[in-house]
Short mmCIF file of C-alpha atoms and ligand atoms in Angstrom, two decimals:
data_model
loop_
_atom_site.label_atom_id
_atom_site.label_comp_id
_atom_site.label_asym_id
_atom_site.label_seq_id
_atom_site.Cartn_x
_atom_site.Cartn_y
_atom_site.Cartn_z
CA UNK A 1 217.91 123.86 132.16
CA UNK A 2 214.53 124.90 130.73
CA UNK A 3 211.77 122.50 129.81
CA UNK A 4 210.71 124.31 126.73
CA UNK A 5 207.70 122.25 125.86
CA UNK A 6 205.44 122.47 128.92
CA UNK A 7 202.76 121.38 129.23
CA UNK A 8 203.70 118.26 127.34
CA UNK A 9 201.24 116.50 124.95
CA UNK A 10 199.71 114.16 127.67
CA UNK A 11 199.29 117.11 130.10
CA UNK A 12 197.65 119.20 127.37
CA UNK A 13 195.21 116.50 126.39
CA UNK A 14 194.15 115.88 130.12
CA UNK A 15 193.67 119.59 130.67
CA UNK A 16 191.32 119.66 127.59
CA UNK A 17 189.33 116.78 129.15
CA UNK A 18 189.30 118.38 132.56
CA UNK A 19 187.80 121.61 131.24
CA UNK A 20 184.81 119.64 129.93
CA UNK A 21 183.82 118.09 133.26
CA UNK A 22 185.39 119.85 136.25
CA UNK A 23 184.04 123.03 137.87
CA UNK A 24 185.71 126.10 136.41
CA UNK A 25 185.94 127.67 139.98
CA UNK A 26 189.12 125.97 140.91
CA UNK A 27 191.90 128.57 141.00
CA UNK A 28 194.41 126.66 138.81
CA UNK A 29 198.02 127.87 138.77
CA UNK A 30 200.27 126.58 135.96
CA UNK A 31 199.43 123.40 133.91
CA UNK A 32 201.14 120.80 135.97
CA UNK A 33 199.43 117.36 135.64
CA UNK A 34 200.70 115.02 138.33
CA UNK A 35 201.67 111.45 137.60
CA UNK A 36 203.61 110.40 140.74
CA UNK A 37 205.77 111.69 143.53
CA UNK A 38 208.55 110.52 145.87
CA UNK A 39 209.66 112.67 148.83
CA UNK A 40 210.12 116.20 147.52
CA UNK A 41 210.16 115.11 143.85
CA UNK A 42 207.18 114.98 141.58
CA UNK A 43 206.80 113.76 137.88
CA UNK A 44 204.19 115.00 135.37
CA UNK A 45 202.34 112.75 132.99
CA UNK A 46 204.99 113.53 130.29
CA UNK A 47 207.75 112.22 132.46
CA UNK A 48 209.08 115.77 133.52
CA UNK A 49 210.64 115.87 137.00
CA UNK A 50 210.08 118.81 139.39
CA UNK A 51 211.15 119.66 142.74
CA UNK A 52 208.25 120.67 144.92
CA UNK A 53 208.42 123.82 147.09
CA UNK A 54 204.82 124.04 147.79
CA UNK A 55 203.96 120.38 148.90
CA UNK A 56 200.34 120.44 147.70
CA UNK A 57 199.85 123.86 149.44
CA UNK A 58 201.60 122.84 152.61
CA UNK A 59 199.92 119.45 152.92
CA UNK A 60 202.34 116.74 152.07
CA UNK A 61 204.16 117.04 155.28
CA UNK A 62 206.03 113.71 155.17
CA UNK A 63 206.78 114.02 151.44
CA UNK A 64 204.97 112.20 148.60
CA UNK A 65 204.16 108.62 149.44
CA UNK A 66 206.26 108.10 152.46
CA UNK A 67 206.43 104.30 152.90
CA UNK A 68 205.25 104.46 156.42
CA UNK A 69 202.27 106.49 155.62
CA UNK A 70 201.48 104.26 152.58
CA UNK A 71 201.76 101.14 154.74
CA UNK A 72 199.39 102.62 157.32
CA UNK A 73 196.95 103.44 154.67
CA UNK A 74 197.14 100.05 153.04
CA UNK A 75 196.80 98.08 156.30
CA UNK A 76 193.72 100.10 157.39
CA UNK A 77 192.11 99.82 153.94
CA UNK A 78 192.37 96.02 154.12
CA UNK A 79 190.67 95.93 157.47
CA UNK A 80 187.80 98.58 156.89
CA UNK A 81 187.52 101.79 154.91
CA UNK A 82 184.54 103.28 156.76
CA UNK A 83 182.33 102.75 159.80
CA UNK A 84 180.62 106.14 160.40
CA UNK A 85 181.09 108.40 163.27
CA UNK A 86 178.04 107.00 165.09
CA UNK A 87 180.48 104.22 166.23
CA UNK A 88 183.95 103.79 167.56
CA UNK A 89 187.37 102.56 166.38
CA UNK A 90 190.86 102.51 167.85
CA UNK A 91 192.79 104.71 165.38
CA UNK A 92 190.27 107.49 165.88
CA UNK A 93 190.60 107.31 169.70
CA UNK A 94 194.44 107.05 169.37
CA UNK A 95 194.51 110.19 167.25
CA UNK A 96 192.49 112.00 169.76
CA UNK A 97 195.02 110.86 172.44
CA UNK A 98 197.92 112.08 170.29
CA UNK A 99 196.24 115.49 169.68
CA UNK A 100 195.55 115.78 173.36
CA UNK A 101 199.36 115.15 173.94
CA UNK A 102 200.50 117.87 171.52
CA UNK A 103 197.73 120.46 171.93
CA UNK A 104 199.16 123.85 172.75
CA UNK A 105 197.48 124.19 176.15
CA UNK A 106 197.96 122.46 179.53
CA UNK A 107 194.31 121.66 179.98
CA UNK A 108 193.12 118.36 178.46
CA UNK A 109 192.08 118.62 174.88
CA UNK A 110 188.99 117.21 173.07
CA UNK A 111 188.98 116.92 169.32
CA UNK A 112 186.16 117.04 166.70
CA UNK A 113 187.34 115.36 163.40
CA UNK A 114 186.61 116.85 160.08
CA UNK A 115 187.32 116.19 156.37
CA UNK A 116 188.94 119.56 155.64
CA UNK A 117 190.22 122.76 156.97
CA UNK A 118 187.08 124.79 156.34
CA UNK A 119 185.01 122.18 158.25
CA UNK A 120 187.34 122.44 161.16
CA UNK A 121 186.83 126.16 161.17
CA UNK A 122 183.05 125.70 160.95
CA UNK A 123 183.20 123.53 163.94
CA UNK A 124 185.24 126.04 165.78
CA UNK A 125 182.76 128.85 165.03
CA UNK A 126 179.79 126.80 166.09
CA UNK A 127 181.48 125.64 169.23
CA UNK A 128 182.42 129.19 170.17
CA UNK A 129 178.78 130.20 169.81
CA UNK A 130 177.48 127.17 171.71
CA UNK A 131 179.90 127.50 174.58
CA UNK A 132 179.80 131.23 175.15
CA UNK A 133 176.12 131.73 174.19
CA UNK A 134 177.29 134.83 172.35
CA UNK A 135 176.86 135.48 168.71
CA UNK A 136 179.77 137.69 167.19
CA UNK A 137 183.28 137.32 166.24
CA UNK A 138 186.33 139.33 165.24
CA UNK A 139 188.49 138.17 162.28
CA UNK A 140 191.36 139.81 160.41
CA UNK A 141 191.88 141.38 156.99
CA UNK A 142 194.02 139.16 154.69
CA UNK A 143 192.77 136.09 156.44
CA UNK A 144 192.01 132.86 154.85
CA UNK A 145 189.94 130.27 156.64
CA UNK A 146 188.22 128.36 153.89
CA UNK A 147 185.30 128.70 151.61
CA UNK A 148 182.20 127.25 153.32
CA UNK A 149 179.67 129.91 154.39
CA UNK A 150 180.83 130.54 157.89
CA UNK A 151 184.61 130.26 157.35
CA UNK A 152 184.36 132.22 154.13
CA UNK A 153 182.82 135.14 156.00
CA UNK A 154 186.05 135.39 157.98
CA UNK A 155 188.21 134.90 154.86
CA UNK A 156 189.35 138.34 153.71
CA UNK A 157 192.36 137.81 151.47
CA UNK A 158 190.49 138.44 148.20
CA UNK A 159 187.09 140.09 147.64
CA UNK A 160 186.41 137.48 144.99
CA UNK A 161 185.79 134.91 147.73
CA UNK A 162 182.75 136.97 148.91
CA UNK A 163 181.55 138.47 145.59
CA UNK A 164 178.31 136.69 144.32
CA UNK A 165 177.84 134.82 147.61
CA UNK A 166 176.06 137.28 149.82
CA UNK A 167 174.47 137.26 152.31
CA UNK A 168 177.27 135.65 154.36
CA UNK A 169 177.26 134.74 158.02
CA UNK A 170 176.19 137.42 160.45
CA UNK A 171 178.26 138.98 163.06
CA UNK A 172 181.87 139.07 161.86
CA UNK A 173 183.96 142.28 162.17
CA UNK A 174 187.43 142.35 160.60
CA UNK A 175 190.48 144.14 162.24
CA UNK A 176 193.74 144.75 160.43
CA UNK A 177 196.13 141.80 160.59
CA UNK A 178 199.33 142.86 162.36
CA UNK A 179 201.60 142.98 159.32
CA UNK A 180 204.86 144.63 160.53
CA UNK A 181 206.19 145.08 157.01
CA UNK A 182 202.93 147.00 155.88
CA UNK A 183 201.37 148.46 159.06
CA UNK A 184 198.19 150.48 158.47
CA UNK A 185 197.75 151.74 162.04
CA UNK A 186 199.82 154.23 163.93
CA UNK A 187 202.05 152.75 166.58
CA UNK A 188 202.29 154.53 169.94
CA UNK A 189 205.57 154.97 171.66
CA UNK A 190 206.75 151.77 173.42
CA UNK A 191 204.23 149.49 171.52
CA UNK A 192 205.14 146.81 169.19
CA UNK A 193 202.78 146.77 166.16
CA UNK A 194 201.05 143.65 167.43
CA UNK A 195 200.08 145.60 170.63
CA UNK A 196 198.88 148.39 168.40
CA UNK A 197 196.44 146.18 166.72
CA UNK A 198 195.06 144.75 169.91
CA UNK A 199 194.69 148.30 171.22
CA UNK A 200 192.74 149.10 168.03
CA UNK A 201 190.50 146.18 168.64
CA UNK A 202 189.80 147.30 172.18
CA UNK A 203 189.44 150.99 171.64
CA UNK A 204 187.85 151.24 168.10
CA UNK A 205 185.95 148.00 167.81
CA UNK A 206 185.02 146.79 171.24
CA UNK A 207 184.46 150.21 172.65
CA UNK A 208 182.73 151.78 169.65
CA UNK A 209 181.07 149.10 167.39
CA UNK A 210 180.80 145.72 169.00
CA UNK A 211 180.08 145.30 172.68
CA UNK A 212 182.52 142.64 174.14
CA UNK A 213 179.74 140.76 175.91
CA UNK A 214 178.36 139.86 172.47
CA UNK A 215 181.76 138.52 171.10
CA UNK A 216 182.17 134.80 171.20
CA UNK A 217 185.61 134.61 169.76
CA UNK A 218 188.54 136.12 167.97
CA UNK A 219 189.62 133.97 164.97
CA UNK A 220 193.12 134.35 163.66
CA UNK A 221 195.68 132.43 161.68
CA UNK A 222 198.69 132.27 163.95
CA UNK A 223 200.96 133.06 160.92
CA UNK A 224 198.77 134.37 158.13
CA UNK A 225 199.06 131.98 155.05
CA UNK A 226 197.14 132.86 151.93
CA UNK A 227 197.35 136.52 152.92
CA UNK A 228 201.16 136.51 152.53
CA UNK A 229 202.97 134.29 154.91
CA UNK A 230 203.02 137.05 157.56
CA UNK A 231 204.49 136.59 161.02
CA UNK A 232 202.91 138.87 163.59
CA UNK A 233 205.07 140.78 166.03
CA UNK A 234 206.13 139.17 169.32
CA UNK A 235 203.66 141.36 171.43
CA UNK A 236 200.53 140.44 169.45
CA UNK A 237 199.51 137.19 171.00
CA UNK A 238 200.27 138.02 174.68
CA UNK A 239 198.24 141.15 174.30
CA UNK A 240 195.43 139.37 172.44
CA UNK A 241 195.34 136.67 175.24
CA UNK A 242 194.96 139.53 177.79
CA UNK A 243 192.13 141.07 175.93
CA UNK A 244 190.33 137.81 175.45
CA UNK A 245 190.69 136.96 179.13
CA UNK A 246 189.58 140.52 180.20
CA UNK A 247 186.21 140.03 178.25
CA UNK A 248 185.64 136.23 178.40
CA UNK A 249 186.23 135.99 174.58
CA UNK A 250 187.62 132.69 173.21
CA UNK A 251 190.97 132.88 171.41
CA UNK A 252 190.65 130.65 168.32
CA UNK A 253 193.77 129.97 166.27
CA UNK A 254 193.56 128.62 162.80
CA UNK A 255 196.69 126.37 162.42
CA UNK A 256 195.40 124.65 159.25
CA UNK A 257 198.50 125.81 157.40
CA UNK A 258 201.01 126.75 160.16
CA UNK A 259 200.48 123.66 162.37
CA UNK A 260 201.71 120.06 162.47
CA UNK A 261 205.45 120.82 162.69
CA UNK A 262 205.69 123.11 159.70
CA UNK A 263 207.37 125.88 161.65
CA UNK A 264 209.66 123.59 163.56
CA UNK A 265 207.31 123.27 166.52
CA UNK A 266 204.04 121.40 166.63
CA UNK A 267 202.04 124.69 166.33
CA UNK A 268 203.12 128.18 165.36
CA UNK A 269 201.62 129.48 168.65
CA UNK A 270 204.34 127.47 170.46
CA UNK A 271 206.79 130.20 169.27
CA UNK A 272 204.82 132.83 171.11
CA UNK A 273 204.37 131.31 174.59
CA UNK A 274 200.55 131.77 174.59
CA UNK A 275 197.84 129.22 175.18
CA UNK A 276 194.74 129.49 172.93
CA UNK A 277 191.21 128.06 173.72
CA UNK A 278 190.53 126.38 170.44
CA UNK A 279 192.73 125.43 167.40
CA UNK A 280 191.96 124.14 163.92
CA UNK A 281 194.24 121.82 162.02
CA UNK A 282 194.08 120.14 158.65
CA UNK A 283 196.40 120.14 155.63
CA UNK A 284 199.72 118.50 156.94
CA UNK A 285 197.99 116.45 159.64
CA UNK A 286 197.58 113.30 157.52
CA UNK A 287 200.08 113.90 154.71
CA UNK A 288 197.34 114.47 152.18
CA UNK A 289 194.57 112.21 153.28
CA UNK A 290 191.50 114.37 153.89
CA UNK A 291 191.42 115.19 157.57
CA UNK A 292 190.99 118.13 159.84
CA UNK A 293 190.45 118.66 163.46
CA UNK A 294 188.93 121.31 165.77
CA UNK A 295 190.92 120.87 169.07
CA UNK A 296 189.55 122.61 172.15
CA UNK A 297 190.11 122.84 175.77
CA UNK A 298 187.95 120.21 177.51
CA UNK A 299 186.18 122.86 179.47
CA UNK A 300 185.24 124.58 176.04
CA UNK A 301 184.22 121.61 174.08
CA UNK A 302 180.92 121.15 176.07
CA UNK A 303 178.40 120.65 173.36
CA UNK A 304 175.96 117.92 173.98
CA UNK A 305 175.47 114.67 172.26
CA UNK A 306 173.95 115.12 168.80
CA UNK A 307 174.50 118.89 168.54
CA UNK A 308 177.32 118.49 165.93
CA UNK A 309 178.60 115.66 163.76
CA UNK A 310 179.45 114.34 160.39
CA UNK A 311 179.42 111.08 158.38
CA UNK A 312 183.11 110.74 157.77
CA UNK A 313 184.48 112.41 160.97
CA UNK A 314 187.36 110.13 162.07
CA UNK A 315 187.67 108.26 158.82
CA UNK A 316 189.64 105.12 159.56
CA UNK A 317 192.11 105.62 156.60
CA UNK A 318 192.67 109.31 157.34
CA UNK A 319 193.28 108.62 160.93
CA UNK A 320 195.76 105.82 160.23
CA UNK A 321 197.59 108.25 157.88
CA UNK A 322 197.52 110.97 160.58
CA UNK A 323 198.96 108.52 163.27
CA UNK A 324 201.90 107.62 160.92
CA UNK A 325 202.32 111.27 159.97
CA UNK A 326 202.45 112.49 163.61
CA UNK A 327 204.96 109.71 164.41
CA UNK A 328 207.20 110.85 161.58
CA UNK A 329 206.96 114.47 162.33
CA UNK A 330 207.73 113.84 165.96
CA UNK A 331 210.76 111.55 165.31
CA UNK A 332 212.45 113.43 162.53
CA UNK A 333 210.55 115.97 160.39
CA UNK A 334 209.83 118.68 162.85
CA UNK A 335 213.43 118.96 163.78
CA UNK A 336 214.34 118.83 160.09
CA UNK A 337 211.78 121.68 159.32
CA UNK A 338 213.46 123.82 161.95
CA UNK A 339 217.02 123.08 160.55
CA UNK A 340 216.35 123.26 156.88
CA UNK A 341 214.03 126.12 157.45
CA UNK A 342 216.79 128.20 159.13
CA UNK A 343 219.19 127.20 156.40
CA UNK A 344 216.75 128.29 153.71
CA UNK A 345 216.16 131.67 155.53
CA UNK A 346 219.91 132.41 155.60
CA UNK A 347 220.32 131.41 151.89
CA UNK A 348 217.33 133.55 150.89
CA UNK A 349 218.68 136.54 152.79
CA UNK A 350 221.85 136.22 150.70
CA UNK A 351 219.71 136.04 147.51
CA UNK A 352 217.80 139.10 148.84
CA UNK A 353 221.12 140.99 149.07
CA UNK A 354 221.71 140.40 145.34
CA UNK A 355 218.12 141.37 144.31
CA UNK A 356 216.51 144.82 144.90
CA UNK A 357 213.13 143.30 143.95
CA UNK A 358 213.04 141.37 147.26
CA UNK A 359 211.45 143.50 149.97
CA UNK A 360 211.39 140.99 152.82
CA UNK A 361 212.19 137.46 153.66
CA UNK A 362 210.26 136.18 156.69
CA UNK A 363 208.87 133.05 158.20
CA UNK A 364 209.38 130.27 160.75
CA UNK A 365 210.66 126.76 159.95
CA UNK A 366 209.48 125.70 156.53
CA UNK A 367 206.75 128.39 156.24
CA UNK A 368 208.76 131.01 154.50
CA UNK A 369 207.51 133.97 152.36
CA UNK A 370 209.51 136.06 149.95
CA UNK A 371 207.85 139.46 149.27
CA UNK A 372 208.64 141.19 145.95
CA UNK A 373 208.36 144.97 145.64
CA UNK A 374 208.68 147.48 142.75
CA UNK A 375 210.79 149.82 144.73
CA UNK A 376 212.49 149.85 148.06
CA UNK A 377 211.07 153.08 149.26
CA UNK A 378 207.39 152.83 148.22
CA UNK A 379 207.30 148.99 148.66
CA UNK A 380 204.71 148.74 145.94
CA UNK A 381 203.87 145.11 145.53
CA UNK A 382 205.42 143.54 142.35
CA UNK A 383 202.59 141.24 141.42
CA UNK A 384 203.48 140.69 137.74
CA UNK A 385 207.11 139.83 138.69
CA UNK A 386 205.96 137.45 141.37
CA UNK A 387 203.69 135.45 138.94
CA UNK A 388 206.42 135.38 136.30
CA UNK A 389 208.96 134.02 138.73
CA UNK A 390 206.37 131.18 139.53
CA UNK A 391 206.00 130.50 135.83
CA UNK A 392 209.70 130.51 135.02
CA UNK A 393 210.33 128.32 138.02
CA UNK A 394 207.80 125.79 136.65
CA UNK A 395 209.61 125.77 133.31
CA UNK A 396 212.85 125.13 135.03
CA UNK A 397 211.50 122.33 137.21
CA UNK A 398 210.45 123.93 140.38
CA UNK A 399 206.88 124.03 141.71
CA UNK A 400 206.17 127.12 143.65
CA UNK A 401 202.91 129.11 144.72
CA UNK A 402 202.32 132.74 145.35
CA UNK A 403 200.28 134.23 148.15
CA UNK A 404 199.29 137.67 149.31
CA UNK A 405 199.80 140.46 146.66
CA UNK A 406 203.32 139.58 145.70
CA UNK A 407 204.79 136.83 147.84
CA UNK A 408 206.24 133.50 146.94
CA UNK A 409 205.66 130.97 149.57
CA UNK A 410 208.26 128.24 150.29
CA UNK A 411 206.39 125.38 151.99
CA UNK A 412 207.96 122.13 150.83
CA UNK A 413 207.44 118.68 152.56
CA UNK A 414 208.98 118.84 156.00
CA UNK A 415 211.22 116.00 154.91
CA UNK A 416 213.12 118.05 152.39
CA UNK A 417 216.99 117.78 152.50
CA UNK A 418 219.49 120.68 152.45
CA UNK A 419 220.71 119.49 149.02
CA UNK A 420 217.16 119.62 147.72
CA UNK A 421 216.68 122.97 149.24
CA UNK A 422 219.98 124.17 147.49
CA UNK A 423 218.78 122.82 144.16
CA UNK A 424 215.33 124.55 144.44
CA UNK A 425 216.86 127.82 145.56
CA UNK A 426 219.26 127.67 142.60
CA UNK A 427 216.25 127.43 140.30
CA UNK A 428 214.39 130.08 142.25
CA UNK A 429 217.21 132.62 141.84
CA UNK A 430 217.59 131.76 138.21
CA UNK A 431 213.92 132.24 137.58
CA UNK A 432 214.07 135.55 139.56
CA UNK A 433 217.02 136.86 137.51
CA UNK A 434 215.21 136.02 134.27
CA UNK A 435 211.92 137.51 135.46
CA UNK A 436 213.62 140.71 136.66
CA UNK A 437 214.93 141.26 133.04
CA UNK A 438 211.47 140.64 131.46
CA UNK A 439 209.07 142.50 133.91
CA UNK A 440 209.84 146.10 134.54
C1 PLP B 501 194.70 128.80 157.34
C2 PLP B 501 193.66 128.02 156.58
N1 PLP B 501 192.60 127.72 157.15
C3 PLP B 501 191.66 127.00 156.48
C4 PLP B 501 191.82 126.55 155.16
C5 PLP B 501 190.78 125.83 154.39
O1 PLP B 501 191.21 124.44 154.40
P1 PLP B 501 190.49 123.51 153.25
O2 PLP B 501 190.93 123.97 151.92
O3 PLP B 501 190.99 122.15 153.54
O4 PLP B 501 189.08 123.70 153.47
C6 PLP B 501 193.07 126.81 154.56
C7 PLP B 501 193.42 126.32 153.26
O5 PLP B 501 194.24 126.84 152.51
C8 PLP B 501 194.12 127.65 155.22
O6 PLP B 501 195.35 127.89 154.75
#
C-alpha cells in the first residue's frame, strides 16, 4: 500500500508557511506534518495514518498521549503551571526521590533538573569541573551530546555541528568510540575492542597529550545514538571504570537517548555491571514534555547554593508527566521493551539473511540499529540506500529515522505491541526491497 500523494495538500501548505517563519537550521527529514497520535500510531494533517518507529527521536516512551500521562499533565496544569526553581513543590521533590531510587549507583543520588538533553550535559560538564577542580575532558568520535556550546564541543557525529561556530569550549579531546563493527585501532591478543580503546586513551592520550591530573571527566553515550546505535563491547565499561578510578576522573554517561527503560533496563549501563559517577537523562523521561536531568552521586554534586540554576528547572507539568511516565515504564513498558526488542532483533536477523545490503543488526531492547553496506567485504556504508529506505517507508506508512552514515534506528514507543512491530517490519522490508532495486 503506497500513499502516492505525500505530502498531502494541507501538509504542503503548512510547510510553505513554516519556511517563511521558522529557522532554516532544523534538520528536517521527510515532510510529515503531525495532526495527532495514539500509542504507536500517528496521523498527518491530511488524515494519513503512519506507524511510528522513531517515537519523536526516542522520546515518546509511553506512546502518544497515554491517558495516564495526559491526566497527570491536565491535573497539574489546573493547579499551577510554573513557580520557578527558587521555590519548592512536591512533584519535583517526588521526581528527585524516584530518580534516586533508579539511579545506576548504590550511593544516594542528587538531581539537577533541566529543560533538555543538551542542558543536562552542560550541567554535567560544569559539575565535573566544579567538583574535581580540573579543566579537561575526554569525549568520543561519533558522539552526540547536544548543540549548546559546551555539549556541542563533545558532539562529533558530523563536522557540520562545529563548522561556523568556533571557538568551541576549551579542553575536550576525542578518542575513537569502541565500534566493534568498524574498529579503527589494532586489538592486542586477549583484549576485547572496548579494552583496546581504553588502552589507547591511557597510552596515547593520557600519557602523551593530556595529563590525567587535568582531566575532570570522560563523557560517553552508554550506547551511541546519533552516531549509529552502536553498542560497545562488554569489556569497555569495566576497563573505563578502572581507568577513571586510577586517575580520579569522573565517569559521565549520557543516557539521554539510551536511558529510561529504552533498552529493557532503566539505564543502558545496567547491562554492563558498572557504576558511573554522573548520568544525564532527557528524551523519554517525561514522554515528550521538555525535561532533562543531571543525576550525580551525592558526594559529587557538591556545588554550593547559587552556583548553577535555571528558571524552568523542575517545571511542575514536566515533573508530573515524568512521574506518570516512570510509573508506566516501571509497571509495564520496560518489560515490554525487553520482550518486543528481542522479538524485533530476531525478526530483523531473519530479514538480514534475505538481504545482502544489511551489514549488521545490533542493539538492546528497543534501541536497535540496522546498518546498510554496499558490499559484505569492504563494508562501505550504503548512505543513499539508507535514505531511500526511509523515504519509501514514509510513503508506505512507516516513520523511521537514520543515524550514523548508513543506519536505520528502530526506537518506537516502549509500549509498542508485537503485532505493531510485525506490521512495521513488513513495511520496512517492503521499502528495503524496493530501495535495493532502485539504488545500486
Ligand atoms: C545522547 C544524547 N545526548 C544529548 C542530546 C541532546 O538532547 P536535546 O536535543 O534535548 O538537547 C541528544 C539528542 O538527540 C542525545 O541523543
